[in-house]
Every structure is written in structure tokens, then in C-alpha cells.
mmCIF file with all atom_site columns, C-alpha atoms in Angstrom:
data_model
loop_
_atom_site.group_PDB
_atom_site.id
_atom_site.type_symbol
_atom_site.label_atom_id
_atom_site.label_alt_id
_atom_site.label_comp_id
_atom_site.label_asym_id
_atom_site.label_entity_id
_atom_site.label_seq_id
_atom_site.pdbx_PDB_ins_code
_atom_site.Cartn_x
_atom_site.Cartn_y
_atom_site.Cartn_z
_atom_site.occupancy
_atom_site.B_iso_or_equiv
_atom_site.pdbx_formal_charge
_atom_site.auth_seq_id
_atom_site.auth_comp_id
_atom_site.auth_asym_id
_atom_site.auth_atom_id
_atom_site.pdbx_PDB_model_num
ATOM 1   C CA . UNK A 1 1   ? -24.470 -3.735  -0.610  1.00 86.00 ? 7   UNK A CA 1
ATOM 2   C CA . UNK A 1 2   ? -21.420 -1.635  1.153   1.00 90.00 ? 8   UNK A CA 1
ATOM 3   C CA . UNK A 1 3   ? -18.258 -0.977  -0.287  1.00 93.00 ? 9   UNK A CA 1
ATOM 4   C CA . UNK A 1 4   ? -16.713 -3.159  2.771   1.00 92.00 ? 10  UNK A CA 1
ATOM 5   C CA . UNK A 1 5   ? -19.209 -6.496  1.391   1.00 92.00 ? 11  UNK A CA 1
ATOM 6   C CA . UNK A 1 6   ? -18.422 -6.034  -2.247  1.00 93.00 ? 12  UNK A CA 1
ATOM 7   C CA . UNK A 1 7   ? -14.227 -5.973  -1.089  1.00 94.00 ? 13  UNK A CA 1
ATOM 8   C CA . UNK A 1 8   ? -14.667 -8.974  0.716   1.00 93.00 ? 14  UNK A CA 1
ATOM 9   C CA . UNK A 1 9   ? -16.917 -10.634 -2.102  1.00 95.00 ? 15  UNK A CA 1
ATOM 10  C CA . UNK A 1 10  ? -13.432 -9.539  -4.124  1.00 95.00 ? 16  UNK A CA 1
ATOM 11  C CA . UNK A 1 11  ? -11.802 -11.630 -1.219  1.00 95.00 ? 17  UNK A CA 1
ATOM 12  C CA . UNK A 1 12  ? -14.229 -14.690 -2.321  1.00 96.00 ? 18  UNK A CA 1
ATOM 13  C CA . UNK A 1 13  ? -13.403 -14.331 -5.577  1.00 97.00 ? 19  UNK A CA 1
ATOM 14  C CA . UNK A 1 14  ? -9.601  -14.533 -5.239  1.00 97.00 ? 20  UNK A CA 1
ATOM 15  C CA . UNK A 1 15  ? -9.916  -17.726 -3.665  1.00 97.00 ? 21  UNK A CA 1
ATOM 16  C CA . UNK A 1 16  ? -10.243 -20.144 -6.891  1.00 97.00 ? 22  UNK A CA 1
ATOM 17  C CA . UNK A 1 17  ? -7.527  -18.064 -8.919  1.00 98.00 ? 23  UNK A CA 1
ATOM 18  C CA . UNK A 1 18  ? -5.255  -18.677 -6.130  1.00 98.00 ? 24  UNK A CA 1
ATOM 19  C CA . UNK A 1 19  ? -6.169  -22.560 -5.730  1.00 97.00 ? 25  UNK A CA 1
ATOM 20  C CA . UNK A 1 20  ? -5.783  -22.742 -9.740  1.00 98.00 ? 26  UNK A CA 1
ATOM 21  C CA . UNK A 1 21  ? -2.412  -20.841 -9.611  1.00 98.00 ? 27  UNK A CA 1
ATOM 22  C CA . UNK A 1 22  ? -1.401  -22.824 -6.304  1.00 97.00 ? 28  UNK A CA 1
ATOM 23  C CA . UNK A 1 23  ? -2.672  -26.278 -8.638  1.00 97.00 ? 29  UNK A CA 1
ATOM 24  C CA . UNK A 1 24  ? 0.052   -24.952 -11.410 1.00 97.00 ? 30  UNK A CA 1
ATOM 25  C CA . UNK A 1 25  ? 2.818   -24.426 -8.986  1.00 96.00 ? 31  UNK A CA 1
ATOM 26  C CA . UNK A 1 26  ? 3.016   -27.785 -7.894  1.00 95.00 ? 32  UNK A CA 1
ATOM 27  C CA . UNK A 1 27  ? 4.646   -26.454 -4.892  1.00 93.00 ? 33  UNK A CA 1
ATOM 28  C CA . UNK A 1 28  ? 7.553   -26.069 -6.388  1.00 93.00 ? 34  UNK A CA 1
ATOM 29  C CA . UNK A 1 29  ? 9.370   -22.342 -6.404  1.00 94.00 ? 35  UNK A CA 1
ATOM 30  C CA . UNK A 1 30  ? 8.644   -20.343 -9.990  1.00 96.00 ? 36  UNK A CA 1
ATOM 31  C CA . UNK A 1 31  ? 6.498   -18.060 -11.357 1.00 97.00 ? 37  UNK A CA 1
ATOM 32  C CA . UNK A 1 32  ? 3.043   -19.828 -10.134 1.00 97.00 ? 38  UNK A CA 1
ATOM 33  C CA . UNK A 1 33  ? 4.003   -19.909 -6.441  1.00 97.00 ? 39  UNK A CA 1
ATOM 34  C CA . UNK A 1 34  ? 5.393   -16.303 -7.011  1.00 97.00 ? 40  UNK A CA 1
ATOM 35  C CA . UNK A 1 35  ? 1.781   -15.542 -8.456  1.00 98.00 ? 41  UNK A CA 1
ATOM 36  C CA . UNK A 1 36  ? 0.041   -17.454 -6.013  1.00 98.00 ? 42  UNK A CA 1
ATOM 37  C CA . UNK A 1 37  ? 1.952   -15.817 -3.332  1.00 98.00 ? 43  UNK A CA 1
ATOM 38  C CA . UNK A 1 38  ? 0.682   -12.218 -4.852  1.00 98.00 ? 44  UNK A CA 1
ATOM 39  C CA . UNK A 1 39  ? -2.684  -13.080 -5.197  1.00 98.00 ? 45  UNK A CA 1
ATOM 40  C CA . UNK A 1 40  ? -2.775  -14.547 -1.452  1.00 98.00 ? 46  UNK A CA 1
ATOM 41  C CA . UNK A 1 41  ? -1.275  -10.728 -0.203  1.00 97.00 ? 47  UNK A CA 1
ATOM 42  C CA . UNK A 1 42  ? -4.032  -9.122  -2.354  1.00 96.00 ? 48  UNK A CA 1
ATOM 43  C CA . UNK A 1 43  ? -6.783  -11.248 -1.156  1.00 96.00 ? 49  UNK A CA 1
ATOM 44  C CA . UNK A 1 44  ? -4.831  -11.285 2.348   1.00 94.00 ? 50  UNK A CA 1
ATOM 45  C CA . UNK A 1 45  ? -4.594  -7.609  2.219   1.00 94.00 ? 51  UNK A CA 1
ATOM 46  C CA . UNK A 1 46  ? -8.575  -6.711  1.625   1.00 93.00 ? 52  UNK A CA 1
ATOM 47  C CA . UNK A 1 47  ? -9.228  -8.608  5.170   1.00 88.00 ? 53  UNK A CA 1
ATOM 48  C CA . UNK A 1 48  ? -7.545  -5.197  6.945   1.00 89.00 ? 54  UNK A CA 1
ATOM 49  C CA . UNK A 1 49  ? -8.983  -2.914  3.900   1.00 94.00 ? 55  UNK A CA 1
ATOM 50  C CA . UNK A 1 50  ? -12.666 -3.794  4.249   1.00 91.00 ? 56  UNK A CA 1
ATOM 51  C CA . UNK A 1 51  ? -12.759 -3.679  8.301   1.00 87.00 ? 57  UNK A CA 1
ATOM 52  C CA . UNK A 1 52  ? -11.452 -0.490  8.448   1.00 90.00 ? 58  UNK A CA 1
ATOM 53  C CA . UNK A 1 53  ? -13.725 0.535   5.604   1.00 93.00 ? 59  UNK A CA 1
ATOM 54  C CA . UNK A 1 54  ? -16.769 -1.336  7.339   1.00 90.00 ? 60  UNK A CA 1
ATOM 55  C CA . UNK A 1 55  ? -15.715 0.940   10.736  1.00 89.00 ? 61  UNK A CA 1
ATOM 56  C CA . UNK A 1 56  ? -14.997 3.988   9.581   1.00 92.00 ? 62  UNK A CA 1
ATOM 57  C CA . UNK A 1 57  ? -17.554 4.516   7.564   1.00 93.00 ? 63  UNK A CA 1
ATOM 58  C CA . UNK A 1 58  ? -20.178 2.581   9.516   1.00 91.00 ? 64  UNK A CA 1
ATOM 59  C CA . UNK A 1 59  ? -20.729 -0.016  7.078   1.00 88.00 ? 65  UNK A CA 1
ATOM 60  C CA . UNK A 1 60  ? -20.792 -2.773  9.744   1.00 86.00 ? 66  UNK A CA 1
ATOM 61  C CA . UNK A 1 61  ? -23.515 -5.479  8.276   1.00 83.00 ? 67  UNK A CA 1
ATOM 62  C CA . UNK A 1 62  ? -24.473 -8.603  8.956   1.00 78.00 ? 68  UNK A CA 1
ATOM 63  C CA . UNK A 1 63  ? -23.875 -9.992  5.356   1.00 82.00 ? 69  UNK A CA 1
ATOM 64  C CA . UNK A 1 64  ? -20.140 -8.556  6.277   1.00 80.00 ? 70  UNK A CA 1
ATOM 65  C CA . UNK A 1 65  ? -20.231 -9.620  9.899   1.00 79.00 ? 71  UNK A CA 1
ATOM 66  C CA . UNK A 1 66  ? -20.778 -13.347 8.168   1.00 80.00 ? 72  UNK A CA 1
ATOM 67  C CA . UNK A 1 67  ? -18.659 -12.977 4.811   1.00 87.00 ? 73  UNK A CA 1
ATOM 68  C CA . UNK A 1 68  ? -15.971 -11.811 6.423   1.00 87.00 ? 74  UNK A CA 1
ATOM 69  C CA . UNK A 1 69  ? -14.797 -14.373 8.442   1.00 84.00 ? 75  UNK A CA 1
ATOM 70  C CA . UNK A 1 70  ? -16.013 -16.749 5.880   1.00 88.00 ? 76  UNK A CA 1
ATOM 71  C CA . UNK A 1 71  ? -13.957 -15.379 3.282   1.00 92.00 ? 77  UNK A CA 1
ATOM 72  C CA . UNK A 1 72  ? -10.510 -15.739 5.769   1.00 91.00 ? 78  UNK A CA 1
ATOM 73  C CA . UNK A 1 73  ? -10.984 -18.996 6.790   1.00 92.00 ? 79  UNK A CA 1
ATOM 74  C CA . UNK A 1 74  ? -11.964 -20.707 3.045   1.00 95.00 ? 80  UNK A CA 1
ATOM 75  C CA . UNK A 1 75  ? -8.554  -18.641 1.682   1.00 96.00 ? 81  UNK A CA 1
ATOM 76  C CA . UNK A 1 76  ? -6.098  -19.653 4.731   1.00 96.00 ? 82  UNK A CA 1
ATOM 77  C CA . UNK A 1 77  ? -7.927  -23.029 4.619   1.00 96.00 ? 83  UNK A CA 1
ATOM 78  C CA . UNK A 1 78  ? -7.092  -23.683 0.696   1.00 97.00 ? 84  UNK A CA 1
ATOM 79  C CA . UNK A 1 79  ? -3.873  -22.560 1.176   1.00 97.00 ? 85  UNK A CA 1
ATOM 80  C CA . UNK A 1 80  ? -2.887  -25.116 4.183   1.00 97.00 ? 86  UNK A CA 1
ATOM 81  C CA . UNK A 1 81  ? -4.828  -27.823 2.041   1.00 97.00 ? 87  UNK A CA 1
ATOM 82  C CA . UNK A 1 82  ? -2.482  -27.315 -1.088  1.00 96.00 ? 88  UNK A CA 1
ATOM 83  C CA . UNK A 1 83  ? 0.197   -27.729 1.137   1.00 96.00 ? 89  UNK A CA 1
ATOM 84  C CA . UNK A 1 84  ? -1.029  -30.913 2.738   1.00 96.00 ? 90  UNK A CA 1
ATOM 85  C CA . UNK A 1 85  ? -1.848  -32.438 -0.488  1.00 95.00 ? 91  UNK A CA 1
ATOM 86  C CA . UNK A 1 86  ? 2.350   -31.476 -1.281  1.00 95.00 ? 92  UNK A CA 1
ATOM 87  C CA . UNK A 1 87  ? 3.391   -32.533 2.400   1.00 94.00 ? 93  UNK A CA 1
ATOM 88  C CA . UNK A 1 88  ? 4.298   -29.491 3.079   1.00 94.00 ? 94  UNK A CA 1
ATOM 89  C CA . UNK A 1 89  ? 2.068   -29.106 6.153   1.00 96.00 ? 95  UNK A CA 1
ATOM 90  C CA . UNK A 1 90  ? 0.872   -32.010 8.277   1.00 97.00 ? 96  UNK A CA 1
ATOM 91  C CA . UNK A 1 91  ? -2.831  -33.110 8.125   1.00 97.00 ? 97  UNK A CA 1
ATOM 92  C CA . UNK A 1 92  ? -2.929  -33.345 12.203  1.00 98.00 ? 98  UNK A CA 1
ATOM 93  C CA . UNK A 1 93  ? -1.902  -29.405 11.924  1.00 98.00 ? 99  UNK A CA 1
ATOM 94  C CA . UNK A 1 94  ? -5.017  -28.550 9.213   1.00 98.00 ? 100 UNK A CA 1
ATOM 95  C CA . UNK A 1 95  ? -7.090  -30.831 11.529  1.00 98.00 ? 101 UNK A CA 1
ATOM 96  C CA . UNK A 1 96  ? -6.383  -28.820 14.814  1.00 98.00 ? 102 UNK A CA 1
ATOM 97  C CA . UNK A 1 97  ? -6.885  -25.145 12.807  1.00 97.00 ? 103 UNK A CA 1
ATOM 98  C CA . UNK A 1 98  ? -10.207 -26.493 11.307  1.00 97.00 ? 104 UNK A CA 1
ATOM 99  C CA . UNK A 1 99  ? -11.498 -27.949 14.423  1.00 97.00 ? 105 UNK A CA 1
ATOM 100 C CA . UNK A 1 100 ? -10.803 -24.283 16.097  1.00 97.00 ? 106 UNK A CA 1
ATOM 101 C CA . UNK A 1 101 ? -12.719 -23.010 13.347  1.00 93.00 ? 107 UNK A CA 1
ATOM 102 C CA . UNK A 1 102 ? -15.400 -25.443 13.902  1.00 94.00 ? 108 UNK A CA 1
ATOM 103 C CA . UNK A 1 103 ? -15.504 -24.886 17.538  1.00 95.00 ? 109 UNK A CA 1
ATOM 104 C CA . UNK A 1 104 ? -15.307 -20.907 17.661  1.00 93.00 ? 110 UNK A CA 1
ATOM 105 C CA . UNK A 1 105 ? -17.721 -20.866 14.992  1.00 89.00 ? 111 UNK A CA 1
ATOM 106 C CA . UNK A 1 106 ? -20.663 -22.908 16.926  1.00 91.00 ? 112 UNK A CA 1
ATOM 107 C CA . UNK A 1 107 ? -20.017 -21.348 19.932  1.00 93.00 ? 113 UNK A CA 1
ATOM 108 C CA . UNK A 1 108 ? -20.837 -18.389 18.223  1.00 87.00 ? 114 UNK A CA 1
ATOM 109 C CA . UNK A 1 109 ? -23.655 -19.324 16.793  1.00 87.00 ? 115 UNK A CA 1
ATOM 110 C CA . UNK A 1 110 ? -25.114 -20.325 20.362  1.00 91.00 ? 116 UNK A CA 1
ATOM 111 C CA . UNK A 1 111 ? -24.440 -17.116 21.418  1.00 88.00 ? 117 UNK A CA 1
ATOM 112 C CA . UNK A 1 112 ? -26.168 -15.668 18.843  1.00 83.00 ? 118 UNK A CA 1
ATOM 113 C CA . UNK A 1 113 ? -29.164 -17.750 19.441  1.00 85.00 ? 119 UNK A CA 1
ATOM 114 C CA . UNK A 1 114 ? -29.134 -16.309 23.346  1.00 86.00 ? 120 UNK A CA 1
ATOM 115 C CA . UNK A 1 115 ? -29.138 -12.964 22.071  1.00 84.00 ? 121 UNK A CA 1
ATOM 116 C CA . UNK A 1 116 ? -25.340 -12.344 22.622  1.00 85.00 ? 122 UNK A CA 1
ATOM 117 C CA . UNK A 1 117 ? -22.307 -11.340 20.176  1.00 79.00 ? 123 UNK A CA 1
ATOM 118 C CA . UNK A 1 118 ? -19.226 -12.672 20.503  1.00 81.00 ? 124 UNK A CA 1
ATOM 119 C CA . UNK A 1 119 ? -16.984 -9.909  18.800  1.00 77.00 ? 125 UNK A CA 1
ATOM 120 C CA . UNK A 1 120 ? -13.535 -11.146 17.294  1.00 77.00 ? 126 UNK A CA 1
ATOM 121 C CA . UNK A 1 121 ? -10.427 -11.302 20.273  1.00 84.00 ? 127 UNK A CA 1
ATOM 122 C CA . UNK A 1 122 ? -7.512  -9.820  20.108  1.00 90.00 ? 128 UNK A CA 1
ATOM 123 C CA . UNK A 1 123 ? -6.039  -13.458 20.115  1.00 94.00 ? 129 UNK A CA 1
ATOM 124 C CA . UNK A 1 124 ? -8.092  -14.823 17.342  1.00 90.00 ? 130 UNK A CA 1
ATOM 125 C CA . UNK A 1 125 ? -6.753  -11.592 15.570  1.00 88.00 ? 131 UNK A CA 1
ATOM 126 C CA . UNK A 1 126 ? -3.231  -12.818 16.049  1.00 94.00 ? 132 UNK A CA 1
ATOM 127 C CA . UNK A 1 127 ? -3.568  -15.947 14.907  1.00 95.00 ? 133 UNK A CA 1
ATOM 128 C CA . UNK A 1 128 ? -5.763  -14.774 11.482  1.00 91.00 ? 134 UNK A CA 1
ATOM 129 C CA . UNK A 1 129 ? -2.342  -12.461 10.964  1.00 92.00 ? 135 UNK A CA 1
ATOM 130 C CA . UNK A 1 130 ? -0.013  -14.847 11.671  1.00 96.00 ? 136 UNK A CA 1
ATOM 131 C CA . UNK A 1 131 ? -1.470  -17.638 10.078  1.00 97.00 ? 137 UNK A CA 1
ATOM 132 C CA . UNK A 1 132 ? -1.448  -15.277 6.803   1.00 95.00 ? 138 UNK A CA 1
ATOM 133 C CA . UNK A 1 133 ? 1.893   -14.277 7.053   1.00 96.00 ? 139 UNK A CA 1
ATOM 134 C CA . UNK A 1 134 ? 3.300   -17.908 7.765   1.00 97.00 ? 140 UNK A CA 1
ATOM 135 C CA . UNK A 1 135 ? 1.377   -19.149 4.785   1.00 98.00 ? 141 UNK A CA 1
ATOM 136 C CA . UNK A 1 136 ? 3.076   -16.183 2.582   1.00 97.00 ? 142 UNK A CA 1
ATOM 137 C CA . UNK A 1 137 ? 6.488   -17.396 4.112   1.00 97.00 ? 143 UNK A CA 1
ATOM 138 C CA . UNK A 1 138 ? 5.579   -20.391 3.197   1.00 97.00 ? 144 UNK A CA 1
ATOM 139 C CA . UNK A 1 139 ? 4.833   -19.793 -0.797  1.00 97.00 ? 145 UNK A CA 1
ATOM 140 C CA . UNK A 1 140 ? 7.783   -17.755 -0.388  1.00 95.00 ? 146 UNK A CA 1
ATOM 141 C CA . UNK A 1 141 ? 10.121  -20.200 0.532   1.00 94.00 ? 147 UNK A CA 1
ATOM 142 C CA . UNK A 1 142 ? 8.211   -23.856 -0.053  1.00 87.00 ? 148 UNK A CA 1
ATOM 143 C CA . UNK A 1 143 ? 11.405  -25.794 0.053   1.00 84.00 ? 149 UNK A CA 1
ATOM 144 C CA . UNK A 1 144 ? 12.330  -24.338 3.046   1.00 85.00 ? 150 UNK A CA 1
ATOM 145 C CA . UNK A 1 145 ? 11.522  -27.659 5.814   1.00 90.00 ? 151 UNK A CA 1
ATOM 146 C CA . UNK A 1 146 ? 12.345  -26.003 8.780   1.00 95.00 ? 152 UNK A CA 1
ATOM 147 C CA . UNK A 1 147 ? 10.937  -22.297 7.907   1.00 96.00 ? 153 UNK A CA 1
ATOM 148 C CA . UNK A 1 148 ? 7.748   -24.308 7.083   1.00 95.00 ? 154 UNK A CA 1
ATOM 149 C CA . UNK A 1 149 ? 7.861   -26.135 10.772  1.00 97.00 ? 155 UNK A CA 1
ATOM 150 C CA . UNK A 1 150 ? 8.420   -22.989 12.625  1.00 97.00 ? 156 UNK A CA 1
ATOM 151 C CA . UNK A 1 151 ? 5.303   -21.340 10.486  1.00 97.00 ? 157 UNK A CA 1
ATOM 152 C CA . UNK A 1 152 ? 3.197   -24.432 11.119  1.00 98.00 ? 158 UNK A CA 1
ATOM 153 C CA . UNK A 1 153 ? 4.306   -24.210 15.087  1.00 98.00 ? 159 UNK A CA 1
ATOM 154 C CA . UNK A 1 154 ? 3.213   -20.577 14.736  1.00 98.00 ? 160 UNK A CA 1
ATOM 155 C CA . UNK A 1 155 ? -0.057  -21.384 13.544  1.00 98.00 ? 161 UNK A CA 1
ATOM 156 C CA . UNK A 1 156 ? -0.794  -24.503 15.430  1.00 98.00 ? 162 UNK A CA 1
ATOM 157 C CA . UNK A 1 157 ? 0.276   -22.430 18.699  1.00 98.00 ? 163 UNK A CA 1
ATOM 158 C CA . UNK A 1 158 ? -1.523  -19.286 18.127  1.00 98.00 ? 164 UNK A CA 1
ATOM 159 C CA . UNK A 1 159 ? -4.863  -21.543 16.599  1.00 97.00 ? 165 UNK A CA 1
ATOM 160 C CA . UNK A 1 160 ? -4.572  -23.561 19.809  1.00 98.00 ? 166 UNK A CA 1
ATOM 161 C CA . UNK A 1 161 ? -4.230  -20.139 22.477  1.00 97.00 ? 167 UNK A CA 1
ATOM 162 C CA . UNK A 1 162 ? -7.327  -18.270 20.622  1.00 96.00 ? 168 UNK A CA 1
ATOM 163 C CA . UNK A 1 163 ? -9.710  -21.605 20.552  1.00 96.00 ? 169 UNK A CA 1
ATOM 164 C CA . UNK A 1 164 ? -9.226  -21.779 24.320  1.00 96.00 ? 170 UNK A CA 1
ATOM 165 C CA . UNK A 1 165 ? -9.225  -18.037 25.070  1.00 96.00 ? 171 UNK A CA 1
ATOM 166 C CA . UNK A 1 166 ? -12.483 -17.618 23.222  1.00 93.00 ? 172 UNK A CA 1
ATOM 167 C CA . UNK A 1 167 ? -13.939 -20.374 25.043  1.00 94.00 ? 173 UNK A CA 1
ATOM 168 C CA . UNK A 1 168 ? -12.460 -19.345 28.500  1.00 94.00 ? 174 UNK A CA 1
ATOM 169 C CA . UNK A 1 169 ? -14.134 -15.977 28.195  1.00 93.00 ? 175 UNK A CA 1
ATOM 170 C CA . UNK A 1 170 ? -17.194 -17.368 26.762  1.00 91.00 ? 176 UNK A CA 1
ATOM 171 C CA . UNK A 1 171 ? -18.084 -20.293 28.208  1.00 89.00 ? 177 UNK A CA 1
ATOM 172 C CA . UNK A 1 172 ? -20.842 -18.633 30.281  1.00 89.00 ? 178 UNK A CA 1
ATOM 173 C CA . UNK A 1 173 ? -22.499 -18.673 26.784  1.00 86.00 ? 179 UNK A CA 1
ATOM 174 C CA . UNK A 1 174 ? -22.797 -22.833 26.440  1.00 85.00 ? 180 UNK A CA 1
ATOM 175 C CA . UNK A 1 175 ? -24.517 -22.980 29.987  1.00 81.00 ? 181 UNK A CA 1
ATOM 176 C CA . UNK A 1 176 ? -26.948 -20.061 30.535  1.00 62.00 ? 182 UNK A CA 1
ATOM 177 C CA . UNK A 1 177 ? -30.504 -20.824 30.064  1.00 59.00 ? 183 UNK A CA 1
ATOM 178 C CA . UNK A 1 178 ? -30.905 -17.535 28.562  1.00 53.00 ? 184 UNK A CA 1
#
């Protein structure tokens, strides 16, 4: 296993501490959220650490080319579901950012099955960056109503942009034959 897998299997990991210390904060401001907020930058952080590690070093895999993607989505994913279950951030929002998710991720997987890779966008790195900063805004300042709306317009808008580009400049993939 590469150095780049075993960071994003630290990634993985993260997840549950941060759900358990998100549980514990209540989603209320204190030391929890403050903790939950650190471990979410860690785990945020290895996302950058173990790409550049996979590239530079050519440790590109297909365990990584799976994991890590995996390992974004169930960490920004637990985070927007703690803050639905505090009504923080609207279900309709989670719905549209998991249905994205749901969407990209199929569409990939056809491609794959036609012999074709559809790399990450530029856009859908956008939105994986500013969908992690928003949430860290967001355990920053959880009382904060409005900061929250103009994070959740953030990610909503960027989510929304990156489904549609990725299916714009694939959408040769759903109809070939081949």
C-alpha cells in the first residue's frame, strides 16, 4: 500500500472521531466544536497532502483513485448531516450535494465500464474546497444564521455548476455504444 492510500485511510479514520466530537458539541460553540473543527482541517488537510504525494511520487492507484474521493465525500457528508440533524443546514441543500455525488459518481462508473476515465474538473475541485472551507466556517461560527446561508449558497451553487459541467463535458459517455 502507498504512502498516499495509508494518508487517506488516516482520512477514513478521522471521520468517526469527528462525528463523536461533532455528537458532543451539540452544535453549540465550546471546546467540542473547536475540536471538531481541528480534526475536520486535519482530515480536510490530508485530501491536498496525499494527491500531491500520490503525483509526485507516482503513487497514483486505483485503491487511491477510489478511497480518495470516498474518503471526501463520507467526511463533508457527516459534517452537513450533523448540521441538518441541528438545523443548521437545510435537508433540500444535503439532498442536492448528495444527489451530485450520486450522479457524478455513476456517470463515472459508466465511463469506466466503456473503457474511459473521467479525471476530477477543475469545477468539482472548487466545490470539494469550498464546500470544506464553508463547513470549517461553519463549526467556526455555528450560531452565525446568515454566515451559515451564504456557506450553504456557496456549496449548493458550486455542487450545482460542477454536477452539470461534468455532465456537459461528458455526456458523450451515457450514449456511445462503445
Amino acid at each position: 500500500m502507498t504512502l498516499a492510500s495509508k494518508i487517506t485511510l488516516i482520512r477514513v479514520a478521522f471521520i468517526p472521531v469527528f462525528m463523536v466530537l461533532m455528537y458532543l458539541s451539540g452544535g453549540q460553540p465550546g471546546l467540542y466544536m473547536w475540536l471538531s473543527l481541528a480534526v475536520f482541517v486535519i482530515a480536510s488537510l490530508t485530501d491536498f497532502v496525499d494527491g500531491h504525494i500520490a503525483r509526485k511520487y507516482q503513487q497514483v492507484s486505483d485503491f487511491g483513485k477510489f478511497l480518495d474521493p470516498l474518503a471526501d465525500k463520507l467526511l463533508v457528508i457527516s459534517a452537513m448531516a450533523m448540521f441538518c440533524q441541528w438545523n443548521i443546514f437545510p435537508a433540500w441543500a444535503l439532498m442536492i450535494v448528495l444527489t451530485r455525488e450520486f450522479a457524478v459518481t455513476g456517470l463515472r462508473l459508466v465511463a469506466v465500464g466503456k473503457g474511459k476515465v473521467i479525471a476530477a474538473g477543475w469545477s468539482g475541485k472548487v466545490k470539494t474546497a469550498s464546500t470544506m472551507i464553508g463547513l470549517c466556517v461553519m463549526m467556526g461560527f455555528p450560531t452565525d444564521g446568515i454566515l451559515s446561508w451564504v456557506v450553504i449558497g456557496v456549496i449548493v451553487i458550486t455542487t450545482v455548476y460542477s454536477g452539470i459541467e461534468y455532465f456537459i463535458q461528458n455526456w458523450n459517455c451515457l450514449w456511445d455504444s462503445k
